[in-house]
CSV table of C-alpha atoms and ligand atoms in Angstrom, one decimal:
chain,number,residue,atom,x,y,z
A,1,MET,CA,-54.3,0.6,-20.6
A,2,GLU,CA,-56.8,-0.4,-17.7
A,3,LEU,CA,-55.1,-2.5,-15.2
A,4,ARG,CA,-55.0,-2.9,-11.3
A,5,ILE,CA,-51.8,-3.6,-10.1
A,6,GLY,CA,-51.7,-3.8,-6.1
A,7,ALA,CA,-53.7,-0.9,-4.9
A,8,ARG,CA,-53.4,1.4,-7.9
A,9,LEU,CA,-55.6,1.4,-11.1
A,10,PHE,CA,-53.1,2.1,-14.0
A,11,THR,CA,-55.4,3.7,-16.6
A,12,GLY,CA,-54.9,5.7,-19.8
A,13,PRO,CA,-51.9,5.7,-22.1
A,14,GLY,CA,-49.3,6.4,-19.4
A,15,PRO,CA,-46.3,6.6,-19.7
A,16,PHE,CA,-45.9,5.1,-16.3
A,17,VAL,CA,-42.2,4.6,-15.0
A,18,MET,CA,-41.1,1.4,-13.2
A,19,GLY,CA,-38.0,2.0,-11.3
A,20,VAL,CA,-35.4,-1.1,-10.9
A,21,VAL,CA,-34.1,-2.2,-7.6
A,22,ASN,CA,-31.7,-5.3,-8.2
A,23,ALA,CA,-31.0,-6.9,-5.0
A,24,THR,CA,-28.2,-8.9,-6.5
A,25,PRO,CA,-24.3,-9.0,-6.2
A,26,ASP,CA,-23.8,-9.2,-10.1
A,27,SER,CA,-26.4,-7.2,-12.2
A,28,PHE,CA,-24.8,-5.6,-15.2
A,29,SER,CA,-24.8,-1.9,-14.2
A,30,ASP,CA,-25.5,-1.9,-10.5
A,31,GLY,CA,-24.6,-5.3,-9.0
A,32,GLY,CA,-23.7,-5.2,-5.4
A,33,ARG,CA,-25.3,-1.8,-4.7
A,34,PHE,CA,-28.4,-3.2,-3.4
A,35,LEU,CA,-27.8,-6.6,-2.1
A,36,ASP,CA,-28.2,-5.5,1.5
A,37,PRO,CA,-31.7,-5.4,2.2
A,38,ASP,CA,-31.9,-1.9,4.0
A,39,ALA,CA,-29.8,-0.4,0.8
A,40,ALA,CA,-32.7,-2.0,-1.4
A,41,VAL,CA,-35.4,-0.5,0.7
A,42,ALA,CA,-33.7,2.8,0.7
A,43,GLN,CA,-33.3,2.6,-3.1
A,44,ALA,CA,-37.0,1.7,-3.6
A,45,GLU,CA,-37.9,4.8,-1.4
A,46,ARG,CA,-35.6,7.0,-3.5
A,47,LEU,CA,-37.1,5.9,-6.7
A,48,ALA,CA,-40.7,6.5,-5.5
A,49,ALA,CA,-39.5,10.0,-4.2
A,50,GLU,CA,-38.2,10.6,-8.0
A,51,GLY,CA,-41.6,9.9,-9.3
A,52,ALA,CA,-41.7,6.1,-10.1
A,53,ASP,CA,-45.4,4.6,-10.6
A,54,LEU,CA,-44.0,1.3,-9.4
A,55,VAL,CA,-40.7,-0.7,-8.5
A,56,ASP,CA,-39.4,-3.8,-9.8
A,57,LEU,CA,-37.4,-5.9,-7.5
A,58,GLY,CA,-35.3,-8.7,-8.7
A,59,GLY,CA,-32.8,-11.1,-6.9
A,60,GLU,CA,-31.1,-12.8,-10.0
A,61,SER,CA,-29.2,-11.1,-12.7
A,62,THR,CA,-30.3,-12.1,-16.2
A,63,ARG,CA,-27.4,-10.5,-18.2
A,64,PRO,CA,-26.1,-12.4,-20.9
A,65,GLY,CA,-24.0,-15.1,-19.6
A,66,ALA,CA,-25.0,-14.9,-16.2
A,67,ALA,CA,-25.0,-18.3,-14.1
A,68,PRO,CA,-28.3,-19.2,-12.5
A,69,VAL,CA,-29.0,-18.4,-9.0
A,70,ALA,CA,-30.7,-21.2,-6.8
A,71,PRO,CA,-34.2,-20.2,-6.0
A,72,GLU,CA,-33.8,-20.4,-2.2
A,73,GLU,CA,-30.9,-17.8,-2.5
A,74,GLU,CA,-33.0,-15.5,-4.8
A,75,ALA,CA,-36.0,-15.8,-2.5
A,76,ARG,CA,-33.6,-14.9,0.4
A,77,ARG,CA,-32.4,-11.7,-1.2
A,78,VAL,CA,-36.1,-10.5,-2.2
A,79,VAL,CA,-38.3,-11.4,0.6
A,80,PRO,CA,-36.9,-9.2,3.4
A,81,VAL,CA,-36.8,-6.5,1.0
A,82,LEU,CA,-40.4,-6.9,0.3
A,83,GLU,CA,-41.2,-7.5,4.1
A,84,ARG,CA,-39.4,-4.4,5.2
A,85,LEU,CA,-41.1,-2.1,2.3
A,86,ARG,CA,-44.5,-3.2,3.4
A,87,ALA,CA,-43.9,-3.0,7.1
A,88,ARG,CA,-43.2,0.7,6.2
A,89,GLY,CA,-46.2,1.3,4.4
A,90,PHE,CA,-44.4,1.7,0.9
A,91,ALA,CA,-47.2,3.2,-1.1
A,92,LEU,CA,-46.1,1.9,-4.7
A,93,PRO,CA,-47.0,-1.5,-6.1
A,94,ILE,CA,-44.1,-3.6,-6.2
A,95,SER,CA,-43.3,-6.1,-9.1
A,96,ILE,CA,-41.3,-9.1,-8.7
A,97,ASP,CA,-38.6,-9.8,-11.4
A,98,THR,CA,-38.2,-13.4,-11.6
A,99,ARG,CA,-38.4,-16.6,-13.6
A,100,ARG,CA,-39.0,-19.1,-10.9
A,101,ALA,CA,-42.5,-20.0,-9.6
A,102,SER,CA,-41.3,-20.8,-6.0
A,103,VAL,CA,-39.6,-17.4,-5.9
A,104,ALA,CA,-42.7,-15.6,-7.2
A,105,ARG,CA,-44.9,-17.5,-4.5
A,106,ALA,CA,-42.8,-16.4,-1.7
A,107,ALA,CA,-42.5,-13.0,-3.0
A,108,LEU,CA,-46.5,-12.7,-3.6
A,109,ALA,CA,-46.8,-14.0,-0.1
A,110,ALA,CA,-44.7,-11.2,1.1
A,111,GLY,CA,-46.5,-8.3,-0.4
A,112,ALA,CA,-45.4,-8.3,-4.3
A,113,ASP,CA,-48.4,-7.2,-6.6
A,114,LEU,CA,-47.1,-8.4,-10.1
A,115,VAL,CA,-44.8,-10.8,-11.6
A,116,ASN,CA,-42.4,-9.8,-14.1
A,117,ASP,CA,-41.2,-13.1,-15.8
A,118,VAL,CA,-38.5,-12.6,-18.1
A,119,SER,CA,-38.6,-16.1,-19.5
A,120,GLY,CA,-42.2,-15.6,-20.6
A,121,LEU,CA,-43.4,-18.8,-18.3
A,122,ALA,CA,-40.5,-21.2,-18.9
A,123,ASP,CA,-41.2,-22.5,-15.5
A,124,PRO,CA,-44.2,-24.8,-15.8
A,125,GLU,CA,-45.6,-24.0,-12.3
A,126,MET,CA,-45.4,-19.9,-12.8
A,127,GLY,CA,-48.7,-19.5,-14.6
A,128,GLU,CA,-50.4,-21.3,-11.9
A,129,VAL,CA,-48.8,-19.3,-9.2
A,130,VAL,CA,-49.8,-16.2,-11.0
A,131,ALA,CA,-53.4,-17.3,-11.5
A,132,ALA,CA,-53.8,-18.4,-8.0
A,133,ALA,CA,-52.5,-15.0,-6.8
A,134,GLY,CA,-54.8,-13.2,-9.2
A,135,VAL,CA,-52.0,-10.8,-10.0
A,136,PRO,CA,-51.0,-9.1,-13.3
A,137,LEU,CA,-48.2,-10.5,-15.2
A,138,VAL,CA,-45.6,-9.3,-17.5
A,139,LEU,CA,-44.6,-11.9,-20.2
A,140,MET,CA,-41.2,-10.7,-21.6
A,141,HIS,CA,-39.7,-12.0,-25.1
A,142,MET,CA,-36.5,-14.2,-24.8
A,143,ARG,CA,-35.1,-17.4,-26.1
A,144,GLY,CA,-33.3,-19.9,-23.9
A,145,THR,CA,-31.7,-18.8,-20.6
A,146,PRO,CA,-29.6,-15.9,-19.9
A,147,ALA,CA,-26.7,-18.3,-20.1
A,148,ASP,CA,-27.3,-19.6,-23.6
A,149,MET,CA,-29.5,-16.6,-25.3
A,150,GLN,CA,-27.0,-14.7,-27.2
A,151,GLY,CA,-26.5,-17.7,-29.5
A,152,ARG,CA,-30.2,-17.8,-30.1
A,153,ALA,CA,-30.6,-14.3,-31.5
A,154,VAL,CA,-31.3,-15.6,-35.1
A,155,TYR,CA,-34.4,-14.5,-36.9
A,156,ALA,CA,-35.7,-14.3,-40.4
A,157,ASP,CA,-38.1,-11.7,-39.6
A,158,LEU,CA,-37.4,-10.2,-36.1
A,159,LEU,CA,-40.7,-8.4,-35.6
A,160,ALA,CA,-42.9,-11.2,-37.0
A,161,GLU,CA,-41.0,-14.1,-34.6
A,162,VAL,CA,-41.1,-11.8,-31.5
A,163,ALA,CA,-44.7,-11.1,-31.9
A,164,ALA,CA,-45.6,-14.7,-32.7
A,165,GLU,CA,-43.6,-15.7,-29.6
A,166,LEU,CA,-45.3,-13.3,-27.4
A,167,ARG,CA,-48.6,-14.6,-28.8
A,168,ALA,CA,-47.6,-18.2,-27.9
A,169,ALA,CA,-46.6,-17.0,-24.2
A,170,LEU,CA,-50.2,-15.5,-23.9
A,171,ALA,CA,-51.6,-18.8,-25.0
A,172,ARG,CA,-49.5,-20.6,-22.2
A,173,ALA,CA,-50.8,-17.9,-19.6
A,174,ALA,CA,-54.5,-18.6,-20.6
A,175,ALA,CA,-54.0,-22.4,-20.4
A,176,ALA,CA,-52.7,-21.8,-16.8
A,177,GLY,CA,-55.6,-19.6,-16.0
A,178,VAL,CA,-54.2,-16.0,-16.3
A,179,PRO,CA,-56.4,-14.1,-18.6
A,180,ALA,CA,-55.2,-11.7,-21.2
A,181,GLU,CA,-56.7,-8.8,-19.4
A,182,ARG,CA,-53.9,-9.3,-16.8
A,183,ILE,CA,-51.0,-9.3,-19.0
A,184,ILE,CA,-48.5,-6.8,-20.2
A,185,LEU,CA,-46.1,-7.6,-23.0
A,186,ASP,CA,-42.3,-6.7,-23.4
A,187,PRO,CA,-40.1,-7.4,-26.5
A,188,GLY,CA,-37.1,-8.0,-24.2
A,189,LEU,CA,-34.7,-5.5,-25.4
A,190,GLY,CA,-30.9,-7.2,-25.3
A,191,PHE,CA,-32.5,-10.8,-24.4
A,192,ALA,CA,-31.6,-13.2,-27.2
A,193,LYS,CA,-31.1,-10.0,-29.4
A,194,THR,CA,-28.0,-8.6,-31.0
A,195,PRO,CA,-27.7,-4.9,-30.3
A,196,GLU,CA,-28.7,-4.4,-33.9
A,197,GLN,CA,-32.0,-6.4,-33.3
A,198,SER,CA,-32.5,-4.3,-30.1
A,199,VAL,CA,-32.4,-1.2,-32.2
A,200,GLU,CA,-35.0,-2.6,-34.8
A,201,LEU,CA,-37.3,-3.5,-32.1
A,202,LEU,CA,-37.0,-0.4,-30.4
A,203,ALA,CA,-37.7,1.4,-33.9
A,204,ARG,CA,-40.8,-0.7,-34.7
A,205,VAL,CA,-42.0,-1.4,-31.2
A,206,GLY,CA,-45.4,0.5,-32.0
A,207,GLU,CA,-46.1,-2.4,-34.1
A,208,LEU,CA,-46.5,-4.8,-31.1
A,209,ARG,CA,-49.5,-2.7,-30.2
A,210,ALA,CA,-51.3,-5.1,-32.4
A,211,LEU,CA,-51.2,-7.7,-29.9
A,212,GLY,CA,-53.7,-5.7,-27.7
A,213,ARG,CA,-52.2,-5.7,-24.5
A,214,PRO,CA,-50.0,-2.9,-22.8
A,215,LEU,CA,-46.5,-2.7,-23.5
A,216,LEU,CA,-43.5,-2.6,-21.3
A,217,VAL,CA,-40.1,-1.8,-22.6
A,218,GLY,CA,-36.6,-1.9,-20.6
A,219,PRO,CA,-33.9,0.1,-22.5
A,220,SER,CA,-32.0,1.3,-19.2
A,221,ARG,CA,-28.3,1.1,-19.9
A,222,LYS,CA,-28.4,-1.7,-22.2
A,223,ARG,CA,-25.7,-2.9,-24.6
A,224,PHE,CA,-27.2,-1.4,-27.7
A,225,ILE,CA,-26.6,2.0,-26.3
A,226,GLY,CA,-22.9,1.0,-25.9
A,227,HIS,CA,-23.0,-0.3,-29.2
A,228,LEU,CA,-24.2,2.8,-30.8
A,229,THR,CA,-22.2,5.4,-28.7
A,230,GLY,CA,-19.2,3.6,-27.1
A,231,ALA,CA,-20.5,4.7,-23.8
A,232,PRO,CA,-19.6,2.4,-20.8
A,233,VAL,CA,-22.5,1.1,-18.8
A,234,GLU,CA,-22.4,3.9,-16.1
A,235,ASP,CA,-22.7,6.6,-18.6
A,236,ARG,CA,-25.6,5.4,-20.9
A,237,LEU,CA,-28.4,7.7,-19.2
A,238,PRO,CA,-28.5,10.2,-22.2
A,239,GLY,CA,-29.0,7.1,-24.5
A,240,THR,CA,-31.4,5.6,-22.2
A,241,LEU,CA,-33.6,8.8,-22.4
A,242,ALA,CA,-33.6,8.9,-26.1
A,243,ALA,CA,-34.9,5.4,-26.0
A,244,VAL,CA,-37.6,6.3,-23.4
A,245,ALA,CA,-38.9,9.0,-25.7
A,246,ALA,CA,-39.0,6.8,-28.9
A,247,CYS,CA,-40.9,4.3,-26.7
A,248,VAL,CA,-43.6,6.9,-25.6
A,249,LEU,CA,-43.8,8.4,-28.8
A,250,ALA,CA,-44.6,4.8,-30.2
A,251,GLY,CA,-47.3,4.3,-27.6
A,252,VAL,CA,-45.6,2.0,-25.2
A,253,GLU,CA,-47.2,2.6,-21.7
A,254,LEU,CA,-44.5,1.4,-19.1
A,255,LEU,CA,-40.9,2.2,-19.2
A,256,ARG,CA,-38.5,0.3,-16.9
A,257,VAL,CA,-35.4,2.3,-15.8
A,258,HIS,CA,-32.7,2.7,-13.3
A,259,GLU,CA,-32.7,6.3,-13.0
A,260,VAL,CA,-36.3,7.3,-12.7
A,261,ALA,CA,-36.2,11.2,-12.2
A,262,PRO,CA,-34.6,11.7,-15.6
A,263,ALA,CA,-36.9,9.1,-17.2
A,264,VAL,CA,-40.1,10.8,-16.0
A,265,GLN,CA,-39.0,14.0,-17.3
A,266,ALA,CA,-38.3,12.7,-20.9
A,267,ALA,CA,-41.3,10.6,-20.9
A,268,ARG,CA,-43.5,13.7,-19.9
A,269,VAL,CA,-42.0,15.6,-22.7
A,270,ALA,CA,-42.6,12.8,-25.3
A,271,ALA,CA,-46.1,12.2,-24.1
A,272,ALA,CA,-47.0,16.0,-24.4
A,273,LEU,CA,-45.4,15.8,-28.0
A,274,ARG,CA,-47.4,12.8,-28.9
A,275,ALA,CA,-50.6,14.2,-27.5
A,276,ALA,CA,-50.0,17.5,-29.6
A,277,ALA,CA,-49.4,15.6,-32.7
A,278,MET,CA,-52.8,13.9,-32.3
A,279,PRO,CA,-56.1,15.4,-33.7
A,280,PRO,CA,-58.2,17.1,-30.5
A,281,ALA,CA,-60.7,14.4,-30.6
A,282,ARG,CA,-58.2,11.8,-30.3
A,283,GLY,CA,-55.4,13.5,-28.2
A,284,GLY,CA,-56.8,14.5,-24.8
A,285,ALA,CA,-54.7,15.7,-22.0
A,286,PRO,CA,-51.0,14.6,-22.1
A,287,MET,CA,-50.5,11.2,-20.6
A,288,GLY,CA,-49.8,10.7,-17.1
A,289,PHE,CA,-50.4,14.0,-15.9
A,290,ALA,CA,-53.9,13.5,-14.2
A,291,GLN,CA,-52.4,10.6,-12.1
A,292,ARG,CA,-49.3,12.3,-10.8
A,293,GLY,CA,-48.2,14.6,-8.1
A,294,GLY,CA,-51.6,16.1,-7.2
A,295,GLY,CA,-51.8,19.8,-7.7
A,296,GLY,CA,-50.4,20.0,-11.3
A,297,GLU,CA,-47.2,21.1,-12.4
A,298,PRO,CA,-44.9,23.3,-10.1
A,299,PRO,CA,-44.0,26.7,-11.7
A,300,ALA,CA,-40.8,26.4,-13.6
A,301,THR,CA,-38.7,28.6,-15.9
B,1,HH2,N1,-34.3,-6.4,-18.1
B,1,HH2,C1,-33.5,-6.5,-17.4
B,1,HH2,C2,-34.1,-7.3,-16.1
B,1,HH2,N2,-35.6,-7.6,-16.1
B,1,HH2,N3,-37.7,-7.1,-17.1
B,1,HH2,C3,-38.4,-6.9,-18.3
B,1,HH2,N4,-39.8,-7.2,-18.1
B,1,HH2,N5,-37.9,-6.0,-19.0
B,1,HH2,C4,-36.6,-5.8,-19.3
B,1,HH2,O1,-36.1,-5.3,-20.4
B,1,HH2,C5,-35.5,-6.3,-18.4
B,1,HH2,C6,-36.3,-7.0,-17.3
B,1,HH2,C7,-32.2,-6.5,-17.4
B,1,HH2,O2,-31.7,-5.3,-16.5
B,1,HH2,P1,-31.2,-5.1,-15.1
B,1,HH2,O3,-32.1,-5.8,-14.2
B,1,HH2,O4,-30.4,-3.9,-14.7
B,1,HH2,O5,-30.0,-6.3,-15.1
B,1,HH2,P2,-29.6,-7.6,-14.5
B,1,HH2,O6,-30.7,-8.6,-15.3
B,1,HH2,O7,-28.2,-8.0,-14.7
B,1,HH2,O8,-29.9,-7.9,-13.1
C-alpha cells in the first residue's frame, strides 16, 4: 500500500496495527472503561507505546443490537479526546470511527486524520465531508444498521456479494469526490455476518485483494471467536491472535485490535513467515520492520 494518513506515509505491505479506543459506555468488550476523556487519552498513549501504527477512536458502539447514539452525544464523547491528544503532541495518526457526517466533520476539525465508516457511506453527506477534508477513508462492509444487521446476514455467495457491495461503496465514494487511491476496504467481520460467515470471510479474505485497495480487518474479541471456542469476550486474545496471523498471511495490510502489543508480535511473526515463503525476487524484507522502532530488533532469547 502507499497511503498518507496524517503525518505518516504508510508504504509497503505492512502489517500495520490500528489500536482501538472506545469512548463509549457500552462497547461490547470495553464499554465504560474509556468514556472519560482522560482515560481515553491514556489508553491511546498506552497503545502507541505498545507499538500501534495508528489509533481508532469511536464514540458509538456498533455491536449487534446496539441502540443508536445522538450525533451530538457521539461528538461530545470524541472531540475532547482528539483535542487533548493533539494538545499533547500525540504522534500517531488518529482515525475517527463514525457513521455520521456531522461527527466526522467535528472530529476532523479537532485533529482526526482518517474516517473509519462502518456503514460504507450510509450517511449521504459523509462522502462530501471526507472529500472536502482530503483525508483517507475506510469503507467497511455491513448491511442495515447495528440495530437490525443480524437479520440481514443472508448470502447466496458470501464472498461475491461482499465484494460487489464493497465495489458499490467505492463507486459511492467516487461519486462524492473521494478517489479510490484514498480508500481502504474492510469486509466487516461480525457486521451482518453470522459467526460461520465471519470465519469464511477470514479464511478467504485474500480474495478481496482483487478489489485493488489495501485491506483492514477487525477480528478483535469478536463473536466468531466465542462461537468457535466458548471463550467469553474478555478471554479472546488467543483467538484474536490466530485471526491476526491468518490475515497477515493472506496479505491484509491493517489489523484493528484492542490489545496492541500481542497483535504486533503475532503480526511480525506471520509477516516473516509470509516473506520467507516467497521467492526472493518477490519477498524482500519482512513487512513493517523498516518503518518501526528505529534501530531494529532488540536482542532476545
Ligand atoms: N469493528 C468494530 C468497530 N469498528 N471498524 C472497522 N473498520 N472494522 C471493524 O471490524 C470494526 C470497526 C466493533 O468493535 P468495537 O469497536 O470493539 O466494539 P463496539 O462497536 O461495541 O464499540
